[in-house]
Amino acid sequence: MSRSHPRPPVDPALLNHGAPDALWTNLGDWTGTSDYTAAATALAVRVGEAASLGPGDSVVDYACGYGDSLRLWVERFGVRRVVGVEPDPQVCERVRARIAGWGLRDRVSIVASRAELLAPRRVAADVTAVVCVDAAYHFRTRLAWWQMLAADLPAGARVAASDILMADRRRPGPALRWIARAMGIPAENLVDASVLRTALIEQGLQDLQLTSIGASVLDGFATHAPRRGLAMRVTGYSLRALRARGMIDYALIRAIRR
Ligand SMILES: C[S@@+](CC[C@H](N)C(=O)[O-])C[C@H]1O[C@@H](n2cnc3c(N)ncnc32)[C@H](O)[C@@H]1O
């Protein structure tokens, strides 16, 4: 996996994006900031940039959480249309209310489904780009989801995701498997960048780039994330322990369907 180049500090214009009502739940990119909303926004921006999102795009955003990224793709990248996919119907209802409040109902919508069960062209027949911010490690399985994308997307469509990977090909031991289960990560998804790269190439995806951003995401979260709530604290503690043992990494992944 290639190493990330040093990045300039977060654009100050991002610091207030979506605040004060932001509801991001990703791990964040903490380069140059210790503010959670700024870090969460910055991680999504990296995914949007990796997908080269722009005004002509019809975007499918898998696992969009409470929808902050849906707004970001329109307001920062100027995309034409976005559809989010999120499994919990109650979360989807809340996102619909937020979309209406943002005045974006003509360009943004959401459907309730698990990502692995809904091919991108069924979400948006004119899809040109797929994004997934900090969630594919939950899918059953991540590889099945990538396979579905490779089989369904039209030629030229771009895919970008940020994702947790193993740092190397070591077999995950019982402690890691236990932590993964507690974090909702199926054991099949505990693979490293070389395994993922080989699988994506076999599926016919091209222009593949996997960039390691573990230091700015995982170490940043472990150091700066607010210690509020049990889930945040357990996640911070687990990431610190796994990083100290050199077991996990975090990747920015980009591919094109040729
Ligand atoms: C860490 S959160 C990231 C949410 C959002 N992308 C963000 O940046 O704030 C992971 C998200 O994955 C969603 N998720 C978990 N399993 C999923 C699945 N099988 N299909 C789609 N979404 C899933 C969760 O509901 C949650 O919203």
PDB file of C-alpha atoms and ligand atoms in Angstrom:
ATOM      1  CA  MET A   1       0.000   0.000   0.000  1.00  0.00           C
ATOM      2  CA  SER A   2       1.431   3.409  -0.871  1.00  0.00           C
ATOM      3  CA  ARG A   3       2.109   5.857   1.953  1.00  0.00           C
ATOM      4  CA  SER A   4       0.153   9.077   2.203  1.00  0.00           C
ATOM      5  CA  HIS A   5       2.123  12.265   1.498  1.00  0.00           C
ATOM      6  CA  PRO A   6       2.084  14.964   4.200  1.00  0.00           C
ATOM      7  CA  ARG A   7      -1.053  17.046   3.780  1.00  0.00           C
ATOM      8  CA  PRO A   8      -1.590  20.708   4.469  1.00  0.00           C
ATOM      9  CA  PRO A   9      -3.691  21.574   7.528  1.00  0.00           C
ATOM     10  CA  VAL A  10      -7.452  21.290   7.145  1.00  0.00           C
ATOM     11  CA  ASP A  11      -9.022  24.053   5.074  1.00  0.00           C
ATOM     12  CA  PRO A  12     -10.511  26.490   7.657  1.00  0.00           C
ATOM     13  CA  ALA A  13     -13.664  26.647   5.530  1.00  0.00           C
ATOM     14  CA  LEU A  14     -14.263  23.023   6.499  1.00  0.00           C
ATOM     15  CA  LEU A  15     -14.154  23.623  10.194  1.00  0.00           C
ATOM     16  CA  ASN A  16     -17.743  24.759  10.339  1.00  0.00           C
ATOM     17  CA  HIS A  17     -19.120  22.653   7.509  1.00  0.00           C
ATOM     18  CA  GLY A  18     -22.372  21.173   8.641  1.00  0.00           C
ATOM     19  CA  ALA A  19     -21.914  22.501  12.190  1.00  0.00           C
ATOM     20  CA  PRO A  20     -23.658  22.983  14.521  1.00  0.00           C
ATOM     21  CA  ASP A  21     -26.044  20.221  13.430  1.00  0.00           C
ATOM     22  CA  ALA A  22     -23.407  17.790  12.054  1.00  0.00           C
ATOM     23  CA  LEU A  23     -23.997  14.133  12.953  1.00  0.00           C
ATOM     24  CA  TRP A  24     -20.961  12.438  11.441  1.00  0.00           C
ATOM     25  CA  THR A  25     -20.046   9.043  12.892  1.00  0.00           C
ATOM     26  CA  ASN A  26     -16.816   8.253  10.984  1.00  0.00           C
ATOM     27  CA  LEU A  27     -13.325   7.940  12.525  1.00  0.00           C
ATOM     28  CA  GLY A  28     -12.098  11.223  10.987  1.00  0.00           C
ATOM     29  CA  ASP A  29      -8.875  12.425   9.402  1.00  0.00           C
ATOM     30  CA  TRP A  30      -7.184  14.375  12.194  1.00  0.00           C
ATOM     31  CA  THR A  31      -4.426  16.014  10.152  1.00  0.00           C
ATOM     32  CA  GLY A  32      -4.001  19.507  11.592  1.00  0.00           C
ATOM     33  CA  THR A  33      -7.088  19.410  13.815  1.00  0.00           C
ATOM     34  CA  SER A  34      -8.307  18.053  17.138  1.00  0.00           C
ATOM     35  CA  ASP A  35     -11.949  18.970  16.433  1.00  0.00           C
ATOM     36  CA  TYR A  36     -14.199  15.973  15.710  1.00  0.00           C
ATOM     37  CA  THR A  37     -16.517  17.638  13.179  1.00  0.00           C
ATOM     38  CA  ALA A  38     -13.563  19.015  11.211  1.00  0.00           C
ATOM     39  CA  ALA A  39     -11.835  15.616  11.244  1.00  0.00           C
ATOM     40  CA  ALA A  40     -14.980  13.737  10.196  1.00  0.00           C
ATOM     41  CA  THR A  41     -15.609  16.215   7.386  1.00  0.00           C
ATOM     42  CA  ALA A  42     -11.975  16.000   6.261  1.00  0.00           C
ATOM     43  CA  LEU A  43     -12.158  12.198   5.958  1.00  0.00           C
ATOM     44  CA  ALA A  44     -15.265  12.477   3.771  1.00  0.00           C
ATOM     45  CA  VAL A  45     -13.559  15.153   1.655  1.00  0.00           C
ATOM     46  CA  ARG A  46     -10.647  12.768   1.042  1.00  0.00           C
ATOM     47  CA  VAL A  47     -13.096  10.132  -0.209  1.00  0.00           C
ATOM     48  CA  GLY A  48     -14.866  12.686  -2.428  1.00  0.00           C
ATOM     49  CA  GLU A  49     -11.531  13.836  -3.857  1.00  0.00           C
ATOM     50  CA  ALA A  50     -10.427  10.221  -4.437  1.00  0.00           C
ATOM     51  CA  ALA A  51     -13.648   9.664  -6.410  1.00  0.00           C
ATOM     52  CA  SER A  52     -12.978  12.913  -8.363  1.00  0.00           C
ATOM     53  CA  LEU A  53     -16.556  13.995  -7.698  1.00  0.00           C
ATOM     54  CA  GLY A  54     -17.767  16.915  -9.768  1.00  0.00           C
ATOM     55  CA  PRO A  55     -20.805  18.663 -11.226  1.00  0.00           C
ATOM     56  CA  GLY A  56     -21.765  15.976 -13.771  1.00  0.00           C
ATOM     57  CA  ASP A  57     -21.940  13.190 -11.217  1.00  0.00           C
ATOM     58  CA  SER A  58     -24.791  11.014 -10.060  1.00  0.00           C
ATOM     59  CA  VAL A  59     -23.445   9.555  -6.812  1.00  0.00           C
ATOM     60  CA  VAL A  60     -24.431   6.515  -4.746  1.00  0.00           C
ATOM     61  CA  ASP A  61     -23.202   6.889  -1.147  1.00  0.00           C
ATOM     62  CA  TYR A  62     -23.251   3.537   0.666  1.00  0.00           C
ATOM     63  CA  ALA A  63     -23.626   3.633   4.477  1.00  0.00           C
ATOM     64  CA  CYS A  64     -24.189   7.379   4.561  1.00  0.00           C
ATOM     65  CA  GLY A  65     -25.092   7.383   8.276  1.00  0.00           C
ATOM     66  CA  TYR A  66     -27.039  10.530   9.197  1.00  0.00           C
ATOM     67  CA  GLY A  67     -26.440  12.042   5.760  1.00  0.00           C
ATOM     68  CA  ASP A  68     -23.795  14.730   6.314  1.00  0.00           C
ATOM     69  CA  SER A  69     -21.808  13.367   3.379  1.00  0.00           C
ATOM     70  CA  LEU A  70     -24.870  13.612   1.093  1.00  0.00           C
ATOM     71  CA  ARG A  71     -24.929  17.343   1.739  1.00  0.00           C
ATOM     72  CA  LEU A  72     -21.152  17.632   1.345  1.00  0.00           C
ATOM     73  CA  TRP A  73     -21.143  16.051  -2.129  1.00  0.00           C
ATOM     74  CA  VAL A  74     -23.665  18.639  -3.313  1.00  0.00           C
ATOM     75  CA  GLU A  75     -22.424  21.749  -1.511  1.00  0.00           C
ATOM     76  CA  ARG A  76     -18.658  21.233  -1.741  1.00  0.00           C
ATOM     77  CA  PHE A  77     -18.275  19.112  -4.889  1.00  0.00           C
ATOM     78  CA  GLY A  78     -21.338  20.399  -6.774  1.00  0.00           C
ATOM     79  CA  VAL A  79     -22.549  16.948  -7.820  1.00  0.00           C
ATOM     80  CA  ARG A  80     -25.809  16.781  -9.771  1.00  0.00           C
ATOM     81  CA  ARG A  81     -27.540  14.116  -7.693  1.00  0.00           C
ATOM     82  CA  VAL A  82     -26.871  11.858  -4.677  1.00  0.00           C
ATOM     83  CA  VAL A  83     -28.660   8.824  -3.281  1.00  0.00           C
ATOM     84  CA  GLY A  84     -27.611   7.482   0.118  1.00  0.00           C
ATOM     85  CA  VAL A  85     -28.026   3.871   1.253  1.00  0.00           C
ATOM     86  CA  GLU A  86     -28.379   3.104   4.966  1.00  0.00           C
ATOM     87  CA  PRO A  87     -29.889  -0.034   6.545  1.00  0.00           C
ATOM     88  CA  ASP A  88     -31.921   1.388   9.425  1.00  0.00           C
ATOM     89  CA  PRO A  89     -35.322   2.747   8.253  1.00  0.00           C
ATOM     90  CA  GLN A  90     -35.534   5.050  11.302  1.00  0.00           C
ATOM     91  CA  VAL A  91     -32.166   6.592  10.488  1.00  0.00           C
ATOM     92  CA  CYS A  92     -33.382   7.018   6.890  1.00  0.00           C
ATOM     93  CA  GLU A  93     -36.474   8.895   8.137  1.00  0.00           C
ATOM     94  CA  ARG A  94     -34.247  11.228  10.129  1.00  0.00           C
ATOM     95  CA  VAL A  95     -32.008  11.778   7.108  1.00  0.00           C
ATOM     96  CA  ARG A  96     -35.062  12.593   4.945  1.00  0.00           C
ATOM     97  CA  ALA A  97     -36.055  15.279   7.443  1.00  0.00           C
ATOM     98  CA  ARG A  98     -32.515  16.688   7.387  1.00  0.00           C
ATOM     99  CA  ILE A  99     -32.449  16.698   3.558  1.00  0.00           C
ATOM    100  CA  ALA A 100     -35.729  18.654   3.555  1.00  0.00           C
ATOM    101  CA  GLY A 101     -34.325  21.076   6.153  1.00  0.00           C
ATOM    102  CA  TRP A 102     -31.268  21.678   3.965  1.00  0.00           C
ATOM    103  CA  GLY A 103     -33.532  22.439   0.998  1.00  0.00           C
ATOM    104  CA  LEU A 104     -31.897  19.651  -1.046  1.00  0.00           C
ATOM    105  CA  ARG A 105     -34.888  17.388  -1.772  1.00  0.00           C
ATOM    106  CA  ASP A 106     -34.570  17.958  -5.523  1.00  0.00           C
ATOM    107  CA  ARG A 107     -31.013  16.542  -5.608  1.00  0.00           C
ATOM    108  CA  VAL A 108     -30.604  14.254  -2.589  1.00  0.00           C
ATOM    109  CA  SER A 109     -32.507  11.158  -1.421  1.00  0.00           C
ATOM    110  CA  ILE A 110     -31.953   8.022   0.636  1.00  0.00           C
ATOM    111  CA  VAL A 111     -33.045   4.375   0.467  1.00  0.00           C
ATOM    112  CA  ALA A 112     -33.179   1.868   3.313  1.00  0.00           C
ATOM    113  CA  SER A 113     -31.078  -1.222   2.528  1.00  0.00           C
ATOM    114  CA  ARG A 114     -27.968  -3.090   3.474  1.00  0.00           C
ATOM    115  CA  ALA A 115     -25.241  -2.087   1.037  1.00  0.00           C
ATOM    116  CA  GLU A 116     -24.426  -5.620  -0.109  1.00  0.00           C
ATOM    117  CA  LEU A 117     -28.025  -6.215  -1.192  1.00  0.00           C
ATOM    118  CA  LEU A 118     -28.538  -3.229  -3.482  1.00  0.00           C
ATOM    119  CA  ALA A 119     -26.548  -2.861  -6.697  1.00  0.00           C
ATOM    120  CA  PRO A 120     -25.659   0.742  -7.592  1.00  0.00           C
ATOM    121  CA  ARG A 121     -27.708   0.880 -10.801  1.00  0.00           C
ATOM    122  CA  ARG A 122     -30.797  -0.136  -8.830  1.00  0.00           C
ATOM    123  CA  VAL A 123     -30.150   2.826  -6.560  1.00  0.00           C
ATOM    124  CA  ALA A 124     -29.523   5.296  -9.402  1.00  0.00           C
ATOM    125  CA  ALA A 125     -29.796   4.101 -13.024  1.00  0.00           C
ATOM    126  CA  ASP A 126     -27.468   6.928 -14.161  1.00  0.00           C
ATOM    127  CA  VAL A 127     -24.775   6.365 -11.474  1.00  0.00           C
ATOM    128  CA  THR A 128     -21.315   7.721 -12.347  1.00  0.00           C
ATOM    129  CA  ALA A 129     -19.581   7.402  -8.955  1.00  0.00           C
ATOM    130  CA  VAL A 130     -19.839   5.328  -5.766  1.00  0.00           C
ATOM    131  CA  VAL A 131     -18.496   6.473  -2.405  1.00  0.00           C
ATOM    132  CA  CYS A 132     -18.355   4.837   1.027  1.00  0.00           C
ATOM    133  CA  VAL A 133     -16.948   6.698   4.016  1.00  0.00           C
ATOM    134  CA  ASP A 134     -15.660   4.489   6.834  1.00  0.00           C
ATOM    135  CA  ALA A 135     -18.163   1.634   6.632  1.00  0.00           C
ATOM    136  CA  ALA A 136     -17.268  -1.142   4.151  1.00  0.00           C
ATOM    137  CA  TYR A 137     -15.589  -3.147   6.958  1.00  0.00           C
ATOM    138  CA  HIS A 138     -19.139  -3.754   8.291  1.00  0.00           C
ATOM    139  CA  PHE A 139     -20.487  -5.256   5.056  1.00  0.00           C
ATOM    140  CA  ARG A 140     -21.179  -9.010   4.791  1.00  0.00           C
ATOM    141  CA  THR A 141     -18.887  -9.245   3.140  1.00  0.00           C
ATOM    142  CA  ARG A 142     -16.776  -6.321   1.976  1.00  0.00           C
ATOM    143  CA  LEU A 143     -15.552  -8.424  -0.980  1.00  0.00           C
ATOM    144  CA  ALA A 144     -19.116  -9.354  -1.968  1.00  0.00           C
ATOM    145  CA  TRP A 145     -19.940  -5.633  -2.050  1.00  0.00           C
ATOM    146  CA  TRP A 146     -16.919  -4.836  -4.266  1.00  0.00           C
ATOM    147  CA  GLN A 147     -17.860  -7.777  -6.524  1.00  0.00           C
ATOM    148  CA  MET A 148     -21.366  -6.389  -6.881  1.00  0.00           C
ATOM    149  CA  LEU A 149     -19.970  -2.940  -7.801  1.00  0.00           C
ATOM    150  CA  ALA A 150     -17.562  -4.397 -10.372  1.00  0.00           C
ATOM    151  CA  ALA A 151     -20.345  -6.442 -11.985  1.00  0.00           C
ATOM    152  CA  ASP A 152     -22.975  -3.703 -12.049  1.00  0.00           C
ATOM    153  CA  LEU A 153     -21.317  -0.307 -12.585  1.00  0.00           C
ATOM    154  CA  PRO A 154     -21.156   1.205 -16.081  1.00  0.00           C
ATOM    155  CA  ALA A 155     -17.753   1.604 -17.747  1.00  0.00           C
ATOM    156  CA  GLY A 156     -15.931   4.688 -16.481  1.00  0.00           C
ATOM    157  CA  ALA A 157     -17.671   4.818 -13.100  1.00  0.00           C
ATOM    158  CA  ARG A 158     -15.376   5.707 -10.183  1.00  0.00           C
ATOM    159  CA  VAL A 159     -15.418   4.130  -6.714  1.00  0.00           C
ATOM    160  CA  ALA A 160     -13.753   5.525  -3.588  1.00  0.00           C
ATOM    161  CA  ALA A 161     -13.904   4.234  -0.033  1.00  0.00           C
ATOM    162  CA  SER A 162     -12.080   4.664   3.239  1.00  0.00           C
ATOM    163  CA  ASP A 163     -11.769   1.428   5.162  1.00  0.00           C
ATOM    164  CA  ILE A 164     -10.056  -0.442   8.015  1.00  0.00           C
ATOM    165  CA  LEU A 165      -7.609  -3.142   6.898  1.00  0.00           C
ATOM    166  CA  MET A 166      -5.173  -5.494   8.597  1.00  0.00           C
ATOM    167  CA  ALA A 167      -1.619  -4.119   8.586  1.00  0.00           C
ATOM    168  CA  ASP A 168      -0.192  -7.374   7.167  1.00  0.00           C
ATOM    169  CA  ARG A 169      -1.085 -10.986   6.361  1.00  0.00           C
ATOM    170  CA  ARG A 170      -0.787 -12.231   9.950  1.00  0.00           C
ATOM    171  CA  ARG A 171      -3.722 -14.437  10.918  1.00  0.00           C
ATOM    172  CA  PRO A 172      -5.963 -12.456  13.260  1.00  0.00           C
ATOM    173  CA  GLY A 173      -5.718 -13.905  16.773  1.00  0.00           C
ATOM    174  CA  PRO A 174      -8.587 -14.354  19.247  1.00  0.00           C
ATOM    175  CA  ALA A 175      -8.183 -10.865  20.790  1.00  0.00           C
ATOM    176  CA  LEU A 176      -8.473  -9.124  17.416  1.00  0.00           C
ATOM    177  CA  ARG A 177     -11.396 -11.303  16.384  1.00  0.00           C
ATOM    178  CA  TRP A 178     -13.156 -10.460  19.643  1.00  0.00           C
ATOM    179  CA  ILE A 179     -12.596  -6.708  19.182  1.00  0.00           C
ATOM    180  CA  ALA A 180     -13.694  -6.956  15.554  1.00  0.00           C
ATOM    181  CA  ARG A 181     -16.917  -8.705  16.562  1.00  0.00           C
ATOM    182  CA  ALA A 182     -17.561  -6.030  19.181  1.00  0.00           C
ATOM    183  CA  MET A 183     -17.066  -3.360  16.475  1.00  0.00           C
ATOM    184  CA  GLY A 184     -19.423  -5.124  14.037  1.00  0.00           C
ATOM    185  CA  ILE A 185     -16.630  -6.277  11.695  1.00  0.00           C
ATOM    186  CA  PRO A 186     -17.148  -9.802  10.259  1.00  0.00           C
ATOM    187  CA  ALA A 187     -14.056 -12.053  10.517  1.00  0.00           C
ATOM    188  CA  GLU A 188     -14.024 -12.447   6.686  1.00  0.00           C
ATOM    189  CA  ASN A 189     -13.246  -8.721   6.417  1.00  0.00           C
ATOM    190  CA  LEU A 190     -10.004  -8.993   8.418  1.00  0.00           C
ATOM    191  CA  VAL A 191      -7.751  -8.892   5.352  1.00  0.00           C
ATOM    192  CA  ASP A 192      -4.776  -6.733   4.420  1.00  0.00           C
ATOM    193  CA  ALA A 193      -4.223  -4.425   1.443  1.00  0.00           C
ATOM    194  CA  SER A 194      -2.505  -7.074  -0.696  1.00  0.00           C
ATOM    195  CA  VAL A 195      -5.475  -9.454  -0.433  1.00  0.00           C
ATOM    196  CA  LEU A 196      -7.944  -6.681  -1.221  1.00  0.00           C
ATOM    197  CA  ARG A 197      -5.843  -5.389  -4.121  1.00  0.00           C
ATOM    198  CA  THR A 198      -5.625  -8.869  -5.711  1.00  0.00           C
ATOM    199  CA  ALA A 199      -9.380  -9.390  -5.352  1.00  0.00           C
ATOM    200  CA  LEU A 200     -10.240  -6.013  -6.904  1.00  0.00           C
ATOM    201  CA  ILE A 201      -7.906  -6.582  -9.846  1.00  0.00           C
ATOM    202  CA  GLU A 202      -9.438 -10.046 -10.394  1.00  0.00           C
ATOM    203  CA  GLN A 203     -12.843  -8.384 -10.538  1.00  0.00           C
ATOM    204  CA  GLY A 204     -11.664  -6.176 -13.404  1.00  0.00           C
ATOM    205  CA  LEU A 205     -11.388  -2.906 -11.507  1.00  0.00           C
ATOM    206  CA  GLN A 206      -8.624  -0.650 -12.808  1.00  0.00           C
ATOM    207  CA  ASP A 207      -6.489   2.370 -11.910  1.00  0.00           C
ATOM    208  CA  LEU A 208      -6.451   0.964  -8.404  1.00  0.00           C
ATOM    209  CA  GLN A 209      -4.903   3.101  -5.670  1.00  0.00           C
ATOM    210  CA  LEU A 210      -4.680   2.011  -2.040  1.00  0.00           C
ATOM    211  CA  THR A 211      -3.127   4.652   0.185  1.00  0.00           C
ATOM    212  CA  SER A 212      -2.306   4.071   3.836  1.00  0.00           C
ATOM    213  CA  ILE A 213      -3.759   6.817   6.035  1.00  0.00           C
ATOM    214  CA  GLY A 214      -3.679   4.903   9.321  1.00  0.00           C
ATOM    215  CA  ALA A 215      -1.623   7.529  11.132  1.00  0.00           C
ATOM    216  CA  SER A 216      -3.983  10.418  10.396  1.00  0.00           C
ATOM    217  CA  VAL A 217      -7.187   8.383  10.930  1.00  0.00           C
ATOM    218  CA  LEU A 218      -6.611   5.654  13.540  1.00  0.00           C
ATOM    219  CA  ASP A 219      -3.861   7.313  15.584  1.00  0.00           C
ATOM    220  CA  GLY A 220      -5.674  10.639  15.264  1.00  0.00           C
ATOM    221  CA  PHE A 221      -8.919   9.151  16.583  1.00  0.00           C
ATOM    222  CA  ALA A 222      -7.140   7.334  19.415  1.00  0.00           C
ATOM    223  CA  THR A 223      -5.425  10.586  20.456  1.00  0.00           C
ATOM    224  CA  HIS A 224      -8.037  13.288  19.885  1.00  0.00           C
ATOM    225  CA  ALA A 225     -11.539  11.805  19.745  1.00  0.00           C
ATOM    226  CA  PRO A 226     -13.743  13.066  22.552  1.00  0.00           C
ATOM    227  CA  ARG A 227     -14.017  10.497  25.336  1.00  0.00           C
ATOM    228  CA  ARG A 228     -17.792  10.830  25.496  1.00  0.00           C
ATOM    229  CA  GLY A 229     -20.023   7.789  25.548  1.00  0.00           C
ATOM    230  CA  LEU A 230     -19.030   4.173  26.013  1.00  0.00           C
ATOM    231  CA  ALA A 231     -18.796   3.414  22.269  1.00  0.00           C
ATOM    232  CA  MET A 232     -16.304   6.255  21.626  1.00  0.00           C
ATOM    233  CA  ARG A 233     -14.184   5.247  24.603  1.00  0.00           C
ATOM    234  CA  VAL A 234     -14.128   1.542  23.743  1.00  0.00           C
ATOM    235  CA  THR A 235     -13.326   2.330  20.083  1.00  0.00           C
ATOM    236  CA  GLY A 236     -10.483   4.688  21.103  1.00  0.00           C
ATOM    237  CA  TYR A 237      -9.047   2.144  23.545  1.00  0.00           C
ATOM    238  CA  SER A 238      -9.294  -0.733  21.035  1.00  0.00           C
ATOM    239  CA  LEU A 239      -7.667   1.274  18.225  1.00  0.00           C
ATOM    240  CA  ARG A 240      -4.804   2.352  20.503  1.00  0.00           C
ATOM    241  CA  ALA A 241      -4.154  -1.252  21.556  1.00  0.00           C
ATOM    242  CA  LEU A 242      -4.318  -2.639  17.998  1.00  0.00           C
ATOM    243  CA  ARG A 243      -2.102   0.129  16.573  1.00  0.00           C
ATOM    244  CA  ALA A 244       0.453  -0.311  19.371  1.00  0.00           C
ATOM    245  CA  ARG A 245       0.768  -3.964  18.244  1.00  0.00           C
ATOM    246  CA  GLY A 246       1.016  -2.928  14.566  1.00  0.00           C
ATOM    247  CA  MET A 247      -2.059  -4.975  13.692  1.00  0.00           C
ATOM    248  CA  ILE A 248      -4.374  -2.654  11.747  1.00  0.00           C
ATOM    249  CA  ASP A 249      -4.173   0.080   9.158  1.00  0.00           C
ATOM    250  CA  TYR A 250      -6.617   2.373   7.398  1.00  0.00           C
ATOM    251  CA  ALA A 251      -6.807   2.814   3.629  1.00  0.00           C
ATOM    252  CA  LEU A 252      -8.131   5.274   1.112  1.00  0.00           C
ATOM    253  CA  ILE A 253      -9.126   3.157  -1.885  1.00  0.00           C
ATOM    254  CA  ARG A 254      -9.912   4.320  -5.391  1.00  0.00           C
ATOM    255  CA  ALA A 255     -10.784   2.308  -8.481  1.00  0.00           C
ATOM    256  CA  ILE A 256     -12.383   2.734 -11.884  1.00  0.00           C
ATOM    257  CA  ARG A 257     -14.734   0.318 -13.657  1.00  0.00           C
ATOM    258  CA  ARG A 258     -13.353   0.033 -17.212  1.00  0.00           C
TER     259      ARG A 258
HETATM  260  C1  LIG B   1     -18.785   4.519  11.077  1.00  0.00           C
HETATM  261  S1  LIG B   1     -20.378   4.821  10.443  1.00  0.00           S
HETATM  262  C2  LIG B   1     -20.031   5.960   9.107  1.00  0.00           C
HETATM  263  C3  LIG B   1     -21.275   6.686   8.675  1.00  0.00           C
HETATM  264  C4  LIG B   1     -21.059   7.795   7.641  1.00  0.00           C
HETATM  265  N1  LIG B   1     -20.516   7.273   6.417  1.00  0.00           N
HETATM  266  C5  LIG B   1     -20.214   8.924   8.175  1.00  0.00           C
HETATM  267  O1  LIG B   1     -19.192   9.226   7.549  1.00  0.00           O
HETATM  268  O2  LIG B   1     -20.604   9.542   9.178  1.00  0.00           O
HETATM  269  C6  LIG B   1     -20.738   3.303   9.652  1.00  0.00           C
HETATM  270  C7  LIG B   1     -22.122   3.257   9.006  1.00  0.00           C
HETATM  271  O3  LIG B   1     -22.260   2.014   8.341  1.00  0.00           O
HETATM  272  C8  LIG B   1     -23.627   1.634   8.416  1.00  0.00           C
HETATM  273  N2  LIG B   1     -23.719   0.212   8.088  1.00  0.00           N
HETATM  274  C9  LIG B   1     -23.370  -0.838   8.858  1.00  0.00           C
HETATM  275  N3  LIG B   1     -23.596  -1.996   8.191  1.00  0.00           N
HETATM  276  C10 LIG B   1     -24.093  -1.651   6.979  1.00  0.00           C
HETATM  277  C11 LIG B   1     -24.524  -2.392   5.843  1.00  0.00           C
HETATM  278  N4  LIG B   1     -24.481  -3.725   5.816  1.00  0.00           N
HETATM  279  N5  LIG B   1     -24.981  -1.708   4.772  1.00  0.00           N
HETATM  280  C12 LIG B   1     -25.018  -0.355   4.776  1.00  0.00           C
HETATM  281  N6  LIG B   1     -24.630   0.394   5.829  1.00  0.00           N
HETATM  282  C13 LIG B   1     -24.173  -0.254   6.920  1.00  0.00           C
HETATM  283  C14 LIG B   1     -24.012   2.014   9.823  1.00  0.00           C
HETATM  284  O4  LIG B   1     -25.407   2.090   9.979  1.00  0.00           O
HETATM  285  C15 LIG B   1     -23.305   3.372   9.951  1.00  0.00           C
HETATM  286  O5  LIG B   1     -24.140   4.407   9.518  1.00  0.00           O
END
